Amino acid sequence: EGLLICNYLSGKGIRTNVTLIFSAAQAVLAAKAGATYVSPFVGRLDDQSIAGLEVVRSISELYRMYRMETKVLSASIRSVQRAVRSWYNGAEIVTMPPSIFEQMTKTGRLCKMQEPEEKKEIPPTDDATGVFEFPDDDDDDLKELYTDHHEGS
């Protein structure tokens, strides 16, 4: 379901982030579905005795080899060392708790920060539920995609 929606949204020019990536194979599928970003969860992989930074490196290398435009966003970072190694291993973006960021600024490991991209307008949500509302012209397409997929289940 997630990859179907990712493909649909990317086709409409909406940037997407496919999270909870645990393997290079999942990241390739997400990229082929049009994901703007993939988020391998380094800390969770490490918890399962899987080398999370190696997964970041594998994804980055595959994207480079096959010229995939999807960006690698390293997530679930629990130490300064893991943040820095994520960048060394090819992640373009690293998310981390404020405490790790503060440690980086104190140790001098914080590199020059890039200016954020120009922000696109975020589509409205229903304030009561926080649910994304598609523009009226897209509602039928999404309902059809959702209905087709669920009727086959």
mmCIF file with all atom_site columns, N, CA, C and O in Angstrom, residues 70-111:
data_model
loop_
_atom_site.group_PDB
_atom_site.id
_atom_site.type_symbol
_atom_site.label_atom_id
_atom_site.label_alt_id
_atom_site.label_comp_id
_atom_site.label_asym_id
_atom_site.label_entity_id
_atom_site.label_seq_id
_atom_site.pdbx_PDB_ins_code
_atom_site.Cartn_x
_atom_site.Cartn_y
_atom_site.Cartn_z
_atom_site.occupancy
_atom_site.B_iso_or_equiv
_atom_site.pdbx_formal_charge
_atom_site.auth_seq_id
_atom_site.auth_comp_id
_atom_site.auth_asym_id
_atom_site.auth_atom_id
_atom_site.pdbx_PDB_model_num
ATOM 1   N N  . THR A 1 70  ? 16.611 9.580  -5.399 1.00 0.00 ? 70  THR A N  1
ATOM 2   C CA . THR A 1 70  ? 16.121 9.519  -4.025 1.00 0.00 ? 70  THR A CA 1
ATOM 3   C C  . THR A 1 70  ? 17.262 9.815  -3.060 1.00 0.00 ? 70  THR A C  1
ATOM 4   O O  . THR A 1 70  ? 18.380 9.343  -3.240 1.00 0.00 ? 70  THR A O  1
ATOM 5   N N  . LYS A 1 71  ? 16.974 10.604 -2.036 1.00 0.00 ? 71  LYS A N  1
ATOM 6   C CA . LYS A 1 71  ? 17.970 10.979 -1.025 1.00 0.00 ? 71  LYS A CA 1
ATOM 7   C C  . LYS A 1 71  ? 17.879 10.048 0.176  1.00 0.00 ? 71  LYS A C  1
ATOM 8   O O  . LYS A 1 71  ? 16.799 9.594  0.535  1.00 0.00 ? 71  LYS A O  1
ATOM 9   N N  . VAL A 1 72  ? 19.026 9.795  0.814  1.00 0.00 ? 72  VAL A N  1
ATOM 10  C CA . VAL A 1 72  ? 19.083 8.950  1.996  1.00 0.00 ? 72  VAL A CA 1
ATOM 11  C C  . VAL A 1 72  ? 19.053 9.838  3.238  1.00 0.00 ? 72  VAL A C  1
ATOM 12  O O  . VAL A 1 72  ? 19.884 10.718 3.408  1.00 0.00 ? 72  VAL A O  1
ATOM 13  N N  . LEU A 1 73  ? 18.055 9.594  4.082  1.00 0.00 ? 73  LEU A N  1
ATOM 14  C CA . LEU A 1 73  ? 17.874 10.322 5.332  1.00 0.00 ? 73  LEU A CA 1
ATOM 15  C C  . LEU A 1 73  ? 18.111 9.317  6.468  1.00 0.00 ? 73  LEU A C  1
ATOM 16  O O  . LEU A 1 73  ? 17.299 8.443  6.710  1.00 0.00 ? 73  LEU A O  1
ATOM 17  N N  . SER A 1 74  ? 19.254 9.420  7.112  1.00 0.00 ? 74  SER A N  1
ATOM 18  C CA . SER A 1 74  ? 19.620 8.487  8.179  1.00 0.00 ? 74  SER A CA 1
ATOM 19  C C  . SER A 1 74  ? 18.852 8.864  9.450  1.00 0.00 ? 74  SER A C  1
ATOM 20  O O  . SER A 1 74  ? 18.930 9.993  9.918  1.00 0.00 ? 74  SER A O  1
ATOM 21  N N  . ALA A 1 75  ? 18.109 7.897  9.986  1.00 0.00 ? 75  ALA A N  1
ATOM 22  C CA . ALA A 1 75  ? 17.233 8.167  11.138 1.00 0.00 ? 75  ALA A CA 1
ATOM 23  C C  . ALA A 1 75  ? 17.581 7.248  12.310 1.00 0.00 ? 75  ALA A C  1
ATOM 24  O O  . ALA A 1 75  ? 18.390 6.332  12.187 1.00 0.00 ? 75  ALA A O  1
ATOM 25  N N  . SER A 1 76  ? 16.952 7.508  13.437 1.00 0.00 ? 76  SER A N  1
ATOM 26  C CA . SER A 1 76  ? 17.157 6.742  14.668 1.00 0.00 ? 76  SER A CA 1
ATOM 27  C C  . SER A 1 76  ? 18.627 6.775  15.071 1.00 0.00 ? 76  SER A C  1
ATOM 28  O O  . SER A 1 76  ? 19.230 5.756  15.385 1.00 0.00 ? 76  SER A O  1
ATOM 29  N N  . ILE A 1 77  ? 19.187 7.978  15.059 1.00 0.00 ? 77  ILE A N  1
ATOM 30  C CA . ILE A 1 77  ? 20.592 8.184  15.402 1.00 0.00 ? 77  ILE A CA 1
ATOM 31  C C  . ILE A 1 77  ? 20.699 8.423  16.905 1.00 0.00 ? 77  ILE A C  1
ATOM 32  O O  . ILE A 1 77  ? 19.982 9.241  17.462 1.00 0.00 ? 77  ILE A O  1
ATOM 33  N N  . ARG A 1 78  ? 21.636 7.721  17.534 1.00 0.00 ? 78  ARG A N  1
ATOM 34  C CA . ARG A 1 78  ? 21.738 7.773  19.000 1.00 0.00 ? 78  ARG A CA 1
ATOM 35  C C  . ARG A 1 78  ? 23.079 8.260  19.521 1.00 0.00 ? 78  ARG A C  1
ATOM 36  O O  . ARG A 1 78  ? 23.297 8.270  20.731 1.00 0.00 ? 78  ARG A O  1
ATOM 37  N N  . SER A 1 79  ? 23.985 8.648  18.619 1.00 0.00 ? 79  SER A N  1
ATOM 38  C CA . SER A 1 79  ? 25.278 9.166  19.078 1.00 0.00 ? 79  SER A CA 1
ATOM 39  C C  . SER A 1 79  ? 25.869 10.084 18.020 1.00 0.00 ? 79  SER A C  1
ATOM 40  O O  . SER A 1 79  ? 25.499 10.007 16.838 1.00 0.00 ? 79  SER A O  1
ATOM 41  N N  . VAL A 1 80  ? 26.791 10.930 18.445 1.00 0.00 ? 80  VAL A N  1
ATOM 42  C CA . VAL A 1 80  ? 27.494 11.816 17.525 1.00 0.00 ? 80  VAL A CA 1
ATOM 43  C C  . VAL A 1 80  ? 28.238 10.975 16.486 1.00 0.00 ? 80  VAL A C  1
ATOM 44  O O  . VAL A 1 80  ? 28.211 11.267 15.286 1.00 0.00 ? 80  VAL A O  1
ATOM 45  N N  . GLN A 1 81  ? 28.880 9.923  16.953 1.00 0.00 ? 81  GLN A N  1
ATOM 46  C CA . GLN A 1 81  ? 29.645 9.070  16.050 1.00 0.00 ? 81  GLN A CA 1
ATOM 47  C C  . GLN A 1 81  ? 28.763 8.497  14.953 1.00 0.00 ? 81  GLN A C  1
ATOM 48  O O  . GLN A 1 81  ? 29.136 8.478  13.785 1.00 0.00 ? 81  GLN A O  1
ATOM 49  N N  . ARG A 1 82  ? 27.552 8.050  15.306 1.00 0.00 ? 82  ARG A N  1
ATOM 50  C CA . ARG A 1 82  ? 26.630 7.488  14.318 1.00 0.00 ? 82  ARG A CA 1
ATOM 51  C C  . ARG A 1 82  ? 26.165 8.561  13.333 1.00 0.00 ? 82  ARG A C  1
ATOM 52  O O  . ARG A 1 82  ? 25.961 8.289  12.150 1.00 0.00 ? 82  ARG A O  1
ATOM 53  N N  . ALA A 1 83  ? 25.975 9.779  13.799 1.00 0.00 ? 83  ALA A N  1
ATOM 54  C CA . ALA A 1 83  ? 25.579 10.875 12.906 1.00 0.00 ? 83  ALA A CA 1
ATOM 55  C C  . ALA A 1 83  ? 26.684 11.155 11.895 1.00 0.00 ? 83  ALA A C  1
ATOM 56  O O  . ALA A 1 83  ? 26.441 11.194 10.681 1.00 0.00 ? 83  ALA A O  1
ATOM 57  N N  . VAL A 1 84  ? 27.911 11.309 12.375 1.00 0.00 ? 84  VAL A N  1
ATOM 58  C CA . VAL A 1 84  ? 29.032 11.615 11.489 1.00 0.00 ? 84  VAL A CA 1
ATOM 59  C C  . VAL A 1 84  ? 29.279 10.471 10.514 1.00 0.00 ? 84  VAL A C  1
ATOM 60  O O  . VAL A 1 84  ? 29.475 10.683 9.315  1.00 0.00 ? 84  VAL A O  1
ATOM 61  N N  . ARG A 1 85  ? 29.247 9.239  11.003 1.00 0.00 ? 85  ARG A N  1
ATOM 62  C CA . ARG A 1 85  ? 29.459 8.082  10.141 1.00 0.00 ? 85  ARG A CA 1
ATOM 63  C C  . ARG A 1 85  ? 28.340 7.952  9.099  1.00 0.00 ? 85  ARG A C  1
ATOM 64  O O  . ARG A 1 85  ? 28.564 7.464  7.995  1.00 0.00 ? 85  ARG A O  1
ATOM 65  N N  . SER A 1 86  ? 27.130 8.396  9.430  1.00 0.00 ? 86  SER A N  1
ATOM 66  C CA . SER A 1 86  ? 26.041 8.380  8.440  1.00 0.00 ? 86  SER A CA 1
ATOM 67  C C  . SER A 1 86  ? 26.408 9.241  7.244  1.00 0.00 ? 86  SER A C  1
ATOM 68  O O  . SER A 1 86  ? 26.217 8.832  6.090  1.00 0.00 ? 86  SER A O  1
ATOM 69  N N  . TRP A 1 87  ? 26.957 10.433 7.510  1.00 0.00 ? 87  TRP A N  1
ATOM 70  C CA . TRP A 1 87  ? 27.368 11.306 6.406  1.00 0.00 ? 87  TRP A CA 1
ATOM 71  C C  . TRP A 1 87  ? 28.513 10.677 5.622  1.00 0.00 ? 87  TRP A C  1
ATOM 72  O O  . TRP A 1 87  ? 28.509 10.692 4.398  1.00 0.00 ? 87  TRP A O  1
ATOM 73  N N  . TYR A 1 88  ? 29.489 10.112 6.324  1.00 0.00 ? 88  TYR A N  1
ATOM 74  C CA . TYR A 1 88  ? 30.597 9.437  5.639  1.00 0.00 ? 88  TYR A CA 1
ATOM 75  C C  . TYR A 1 88  ? 30.094 8.313  4.743  1.00 0.00 ? 88  TYR A C  1
ATOM 76  O O  . TYR A 1 88  ? 30.682 8.027  3.712  1.00 0.00 ? 88  TYR A O  1
ATOM 77  N N  . ASN A 1 89  ? 29.038 7.646  5.152  1.00 0.00 ? 89  ASN A N  1
ATOM 78  C CA . ASN A 1 89  ? 28.507 6.517  4.404  1.00 0.00 ? 89  ASN A CA 1
ATOM 79  C C  . ASN A 1 89  ? 27.502 6.919  3.329  1.00 0.00 ? 89  ASN A C  1
ATOM 80  O O  . ASN A 1 89  ? 26.869 6.050  2.730  1.00 0.00 ? 89  ASN A O  1
ATOM 81  N N  . GLY A 1 90  ? 27.331 8.217  3.113  1.00 0.00 ? 90  GLY A N  1
ATOM 82  C CA . GLY A 1 90  ? 26.539 8.672  1.976  1.00 0.00 ? 90  GLY A CA 1
ATOM 83  C C  . GLY A 1 90  ? 25.175 9.265  2.257  1.00 0.00 ? 90  GLY A C  1
ATOM 84  O O  . GLY A 1 90  ? 24.481 9.662  1.328  1.00 0.00 ? 90  GLY A O  1
ATOM 85  N N  . ALA A 1 91  ? 24.764 9.333  3.524  1.00 0.00 ? 91  ALA A N  1
ATOM 86  C CA . ALA A 1 91  ? 23.468 9.948  3.823  1.00 0.00 ? 91  ALA A CA 1
ATOM 87  C C  . ALA A 1 91  ? 23.543 11.449 3.535  1.00 0.00 ? 91  ALA A C  1
ATOM 88  O O  . ALA A 1 91  ? 24.512 12.105 3.916  1.00 0.00 ? 91  ALA A O  1
ATOM 89  N N  . GLU A 1 92  ? 22.534 11.965 2.865  1.00 0.00 ? 92  GLU A N  1
ATOM 90  C CA . GLU A 1 92  ? 22.490 13.413 2.614  1.00 0.00 ? 92  GLU A CA 1
ATOM 91  C C  . GLU A 1 92  ? 21.915 14.163 3.798  1.00 0.00 ? 92  GLU A C  1
ATOM 92  O O  . GLU A 1 92  ? 22.197 15.340 3.995  1.00 0.00 ? 92  GLU A O  1
ATOM 93  N N  . ILE A 1 93  ? 21.073 13.489 4.569  1.00 0.00 ? 93  ILE A N  1
ATOM 94  C CA . ILE A 1 93  ? 20.369 14.110 5.695  1.00 0.00 ? 93  ILE A CA 1
ATOM 95  C C  . ILE A 1 93  ? 20.470 13.163 6.885  1.00 0.00 ? 93  ILE A C  1
ATOM 96  O O  . ILE A 1 93  ? 20.406 11.946 6.712  1.00 0.00 ? 93  ILE A O  1
ATOM 97  N N  . VAL A 1 94  ? 20.625 13.731 8.068  1.00 0.00 ? 94  VAL A N  1
ATOM 98  C CA . VAL A 1 94  ? 20.652 12.924 9.291  1.00 0.00 ? 94  VAL A CA 1
ATOM 99  C C  . VAL A 1 94  ? 19.721 13.586 10.303 1.00 0.00 ? 94  VAL A C  1
ATOM 100 O O  . VAL A 1 94  ? 19.837 14.779 10.557 1.00 0.00 ? 94  VAL A O  1
ATOM 101 N N  . THR A 1 95  ? 18.779 12.796 10.828 1.00 0.00 ? 95  THR A N  1
ATOM 102 C CA . THR A 1 95  ? 17.931 13.310 11.904 1.00 0.00 ? 95  THR A CA 1
ATOM 103 C C  . THR A 1 95  ? 18.457 12.754 13.210 1.00 0.00 ? 95  THR A C  1
ATOM 104 O O  . THR A 1 95  ? 18.977 11.635 13.262 1.00 0.00 ? 95  THR A O  1
ATOM 105 N N  . MET A 1 96  ? 18.340 13.572 14.258 1.00 0.00 ? 96  MET A N  1
ATOM 106 C CA . MET A 1 96  ? 18.882 13.171 15.556 1.00 0.00 ? 96  MET A CA 1
ATOM 107 C C  . MET A 1 96  ? 18.157 13.910 16.661 1.00 0.00 ? 96  MET A C  1
ATOM 108 O O  . MET A 1 96  ? 17.580 14.976 16.424 1.00 0.00 ? 96  MET A O  1
ATOM 109 N N  . PRO A 1 97  ? 18.211 13.381 17.870 1.00 0.00 ? 97  PRO A N  1
ATOM 110 C CA . PRO A 1 97  ? 17.613 14.096 19.005 1.00 0.00 ? 97  PRO A CA 1
ATOM 111 C C  . PRO A 1 97  ? 18.410 15.376 19.292 1.00 0.00 ? 97  PRO A C  1
ATOM 112 O O  . PRO A 1 97  ? 19.605 15.458 18.975 1.00 0.00 ? 97  PRO A O  1
ATOM 113 N N  . PRO A 1 98  ? 17.772 16.358 19.907 1.00 0.00 ? 98  PRO A N  1
ATOM 114 C CA . PRO A 1 98  ? 18.476 17.607 20.235 1.00 0.00 ? 98  PRO A CA 1
ATOM 115 C C  . PRO A 1 98  ? 19.749 17.373 21.056 1.00 0.00 ? 98  PRO A C  1
ATOM 116 O O  . PRO A 1 98  ? 20.741 18.081 20.877 1.00 0.00 ? 98  PRO A O  1
ATOM 117 N N  . SER A 1 99  ? 19.747 16.382 21.934 1.00 0.00 ? 99  SER A N  1
ATOM 118 C CA . SER A 1 99  ? 20.935 16.143 22.771 1.00 0.00 ? 99  SER A CA 1
ATOM 119 C C  . SER A 1 99  ? 22.152 15.768 21.921 1.00 0.00 ? 99  SER A C  1
ATOM 120 O O  . SER A 1 99  ? 23.276 16.193 22.222 1.00 0.00 ? 99  SER A O  1
ATOM 121 N N  . ILE A 1 100 ? 21.952 15.012 20.860 1.00 0.00 ? 100 ILE A N  1
ATOM 122 C CA . ILE A 1 100 ? 23.066 14.639 19.973 1.00 0.00 ? 100 ILE A CA 1
ATOM 123 C C  . ILE A 1 100 ? 23.537 15.874 19.205 1.00 0.00 ? 100 ILE A C  1
ATOM 124 O O  . ILE A 1 100 ? 24.739 16.115 19.066 1.00 0.00 ? 100 ILE A O  1
ATOM 125 N N  . PHE A 1 101 ? 22.597 16.671 18.743 1.00 0.00 ? 101 PHE A N  1
ATOM 126 C CA . PHE A 1 101 ? 22.950 17.908 18.035 1.00 0.00 ? 101 PHE A CA 1
ATOM 127 C C  . PHE A 1 101 ? 23.771 18.823 18.947 1.00 0.00 ? 101 PHE A C  1
ATOM 128 O O  . PHE A 1 101 ? 24.790 19.380 18.537 1.00 0.00 ? 101 PHE A O  1
ATOM 129 N N  . GLU A 1 102 ? 23.338 18.954 20.198 1.00 0.00 ? 102 GLU A N  1
ATOM 130 C CA . GLU A 1 102 ? 24.072 19.791 21.159 1.00 0.00 ? 102 GLU A CA 1
ATOM 131 C C  . GLU A 1 102 ? 25.475 19.255 21.394 1.00 0.00 ? 102 GLU A C  1
ATOM 132 O O  . GLU A 1 102 ? 26.441 20.025 21.469 1.00 0.00 ? 102 GLU A O  1
ATOM 133 N N  . GLN A 1 103 ? 25.623 17.947 21.495 1.00 0.00 ? 103 GLN A N  1
ATOM 134 C CA . GLN A 1 103 ? 26.956 17.357 21.654 1.00 0.00 ? 103 GLN A CA 1
ATOM 135 C C  . GLN A 1 103 ? 27.837 17.670 20.449 1.00 0.00 ? 103 GLN A C  1
ATOM 136 O O  . GLN A 1 103 ? 29.030 17.927 20.597 1.00 0.00 ? 103 GLN A O  1
ATOM 137 N N  . MET A 1 104 ? 27.256 17.647 19.270 1.00 0.00 ? 104 MET A N  1
ATOM 138 C CA . MET A 1 104 ? 28.028 17.944 18.059 1.00 0.00 ? 104 MET A CA 1
ATOM 139 C C  . MET A 1 104 ? 28.532 19.376 18.069 1.00 0.00 ? 104 MET A C  1
ATOM 140 O O  . MET A 1 104 ? 29.664 19.637 17.674 1.00 0.00 ? 104 MET A O  1
ATOM 141 N N  . THR A 1 105 ? 27.695 20.300 18.514 1.00 0.00 ? 105 THR A N  1
ATOM 142 C CA . THR A 1 105 ? 28.132 21.698 18.533 1.00 0.00 ? 105 THR A CA 1
ATOM 143 C C  . THR A 1 105 ? 29.220 21.908 19.578 1.00 0.00 ? 105 THR A C  1
ATOM 144 O O  . THR A 1 105 ? 30.114 22.720 19.377 1.00 0.00 ? 105 THR A O  1
ATOM 145 N N  . LYS A 1 106 ? 29.190 21.160 20.668 1.00 0.00 ? 106 LYS A N  1
ATOM 146 C CA . LYS A 1 106 ? 30.205 21.289 21.724 1.00 0.00 ? 106 LYS A CA 1
ATOM 147 C C  . LYS A 1 106 ? 31.526 20.647 21.336 1.00 0.00 ? 106 LYS A C  1
ATOM 148 O O  . LYS A 1 106 ? 32.582 21.088 21.759 1.00 0.00 ? 106 LYS A O  1
ATOM 149 N N  . THR A 1 107 ? 31.484 19.590 20.529 1.00 0.00 ? 107 THR A N  1
ATOM 150 C CA . THR A 1 107 ? 32.708 18.892 20.150 1.00 0.00 ? 107 THR A CA 1
ATOM 151 C C  . THR A 1 107 ? 33.314 19.442 18.870 1.00 0.00 ? 107 THR A C  1
ATOM 152 O O  . THR A 1 107 ? 34.373 19.006 18.450 1.00 0.00 ? 107 THR A O  1
ATOM 153 N N  . GLY A 1 108 ? 32.629 20.393 18.237 1.00 0.00 ? 108 GLY A N  1
ATOM 154 C CA . GLY A 1 108 ? 33.140 20.972 16.998 1.00 0.00 ? 108 GLY A CA 1
ATOM 155 C C  . GLY A 1 108 ? 32.935 20.087 15.790 1.00 0.00 ? 108 GLY A C  1
ATOM 156 O O  . GLY A 1 108 ? 33.545 20.300 14.751 1.00 0.00 ? 108 GLY A O  1
ATOM 157 N N  . ARG A 1 109 ? 32.088 19.075 15.891 1.00 0.00 ? 109 ARG A N  1
ATOM 158 C CA . ARG A 1 109 ? 31.860 18.170 14.763 1.00 0.00 ? 109 ARG A CA 1
ATOM 159 C C  . ARG A 1 109 ? 30.717 18.630 13.875 1.00 0.00 ? 109 ARG A C  1
ATOM 160 O O  . ARG A 1 109 ? 30.312 17.900 12.979 1.00 0.00 ? 109 ARG A O  1
ATOM 161 N N  . LEU A 1 110 ? 30.197 19.784 14.104 1.00 0.00 ? 110 LEU A N  1
ATOM 162 C CA . LEU A 1 110 ? 29.091 20.271 13.294 1.00 0.00 ? 110 LEU A CA 1
ATOM 163 C C  . LEU A 1 110 ? 29.643 20.957 12.059 1.00 0.00 ? 110 LEU A C  1
ATOM 164 O O  . LEU A 1 110 ? 30.416 21.894 12.144 1.00 0.00 ? 110 LEU A O  1
ATOM 165 N N  . CYS A 1 111 ? 29.290 20.459 10.910 1.00 0.00 ? 111 CYS A N  1
ATOM 166 C CA . CYS A 1 111 ? 29.753 21.022 9.649  1.00 0.00 ? 111 CYS A CA 1
ATOM 167 C C  . CYS A 1 111 ? 28.902 22.229 9.286  1.00 0.00 ? 111 CYS A C  1
ATOM 168 O O  . CYS A 1 111 ? 27.859 22.471 9.886  1.00 0.00 ? 111 CYS A O  1
#
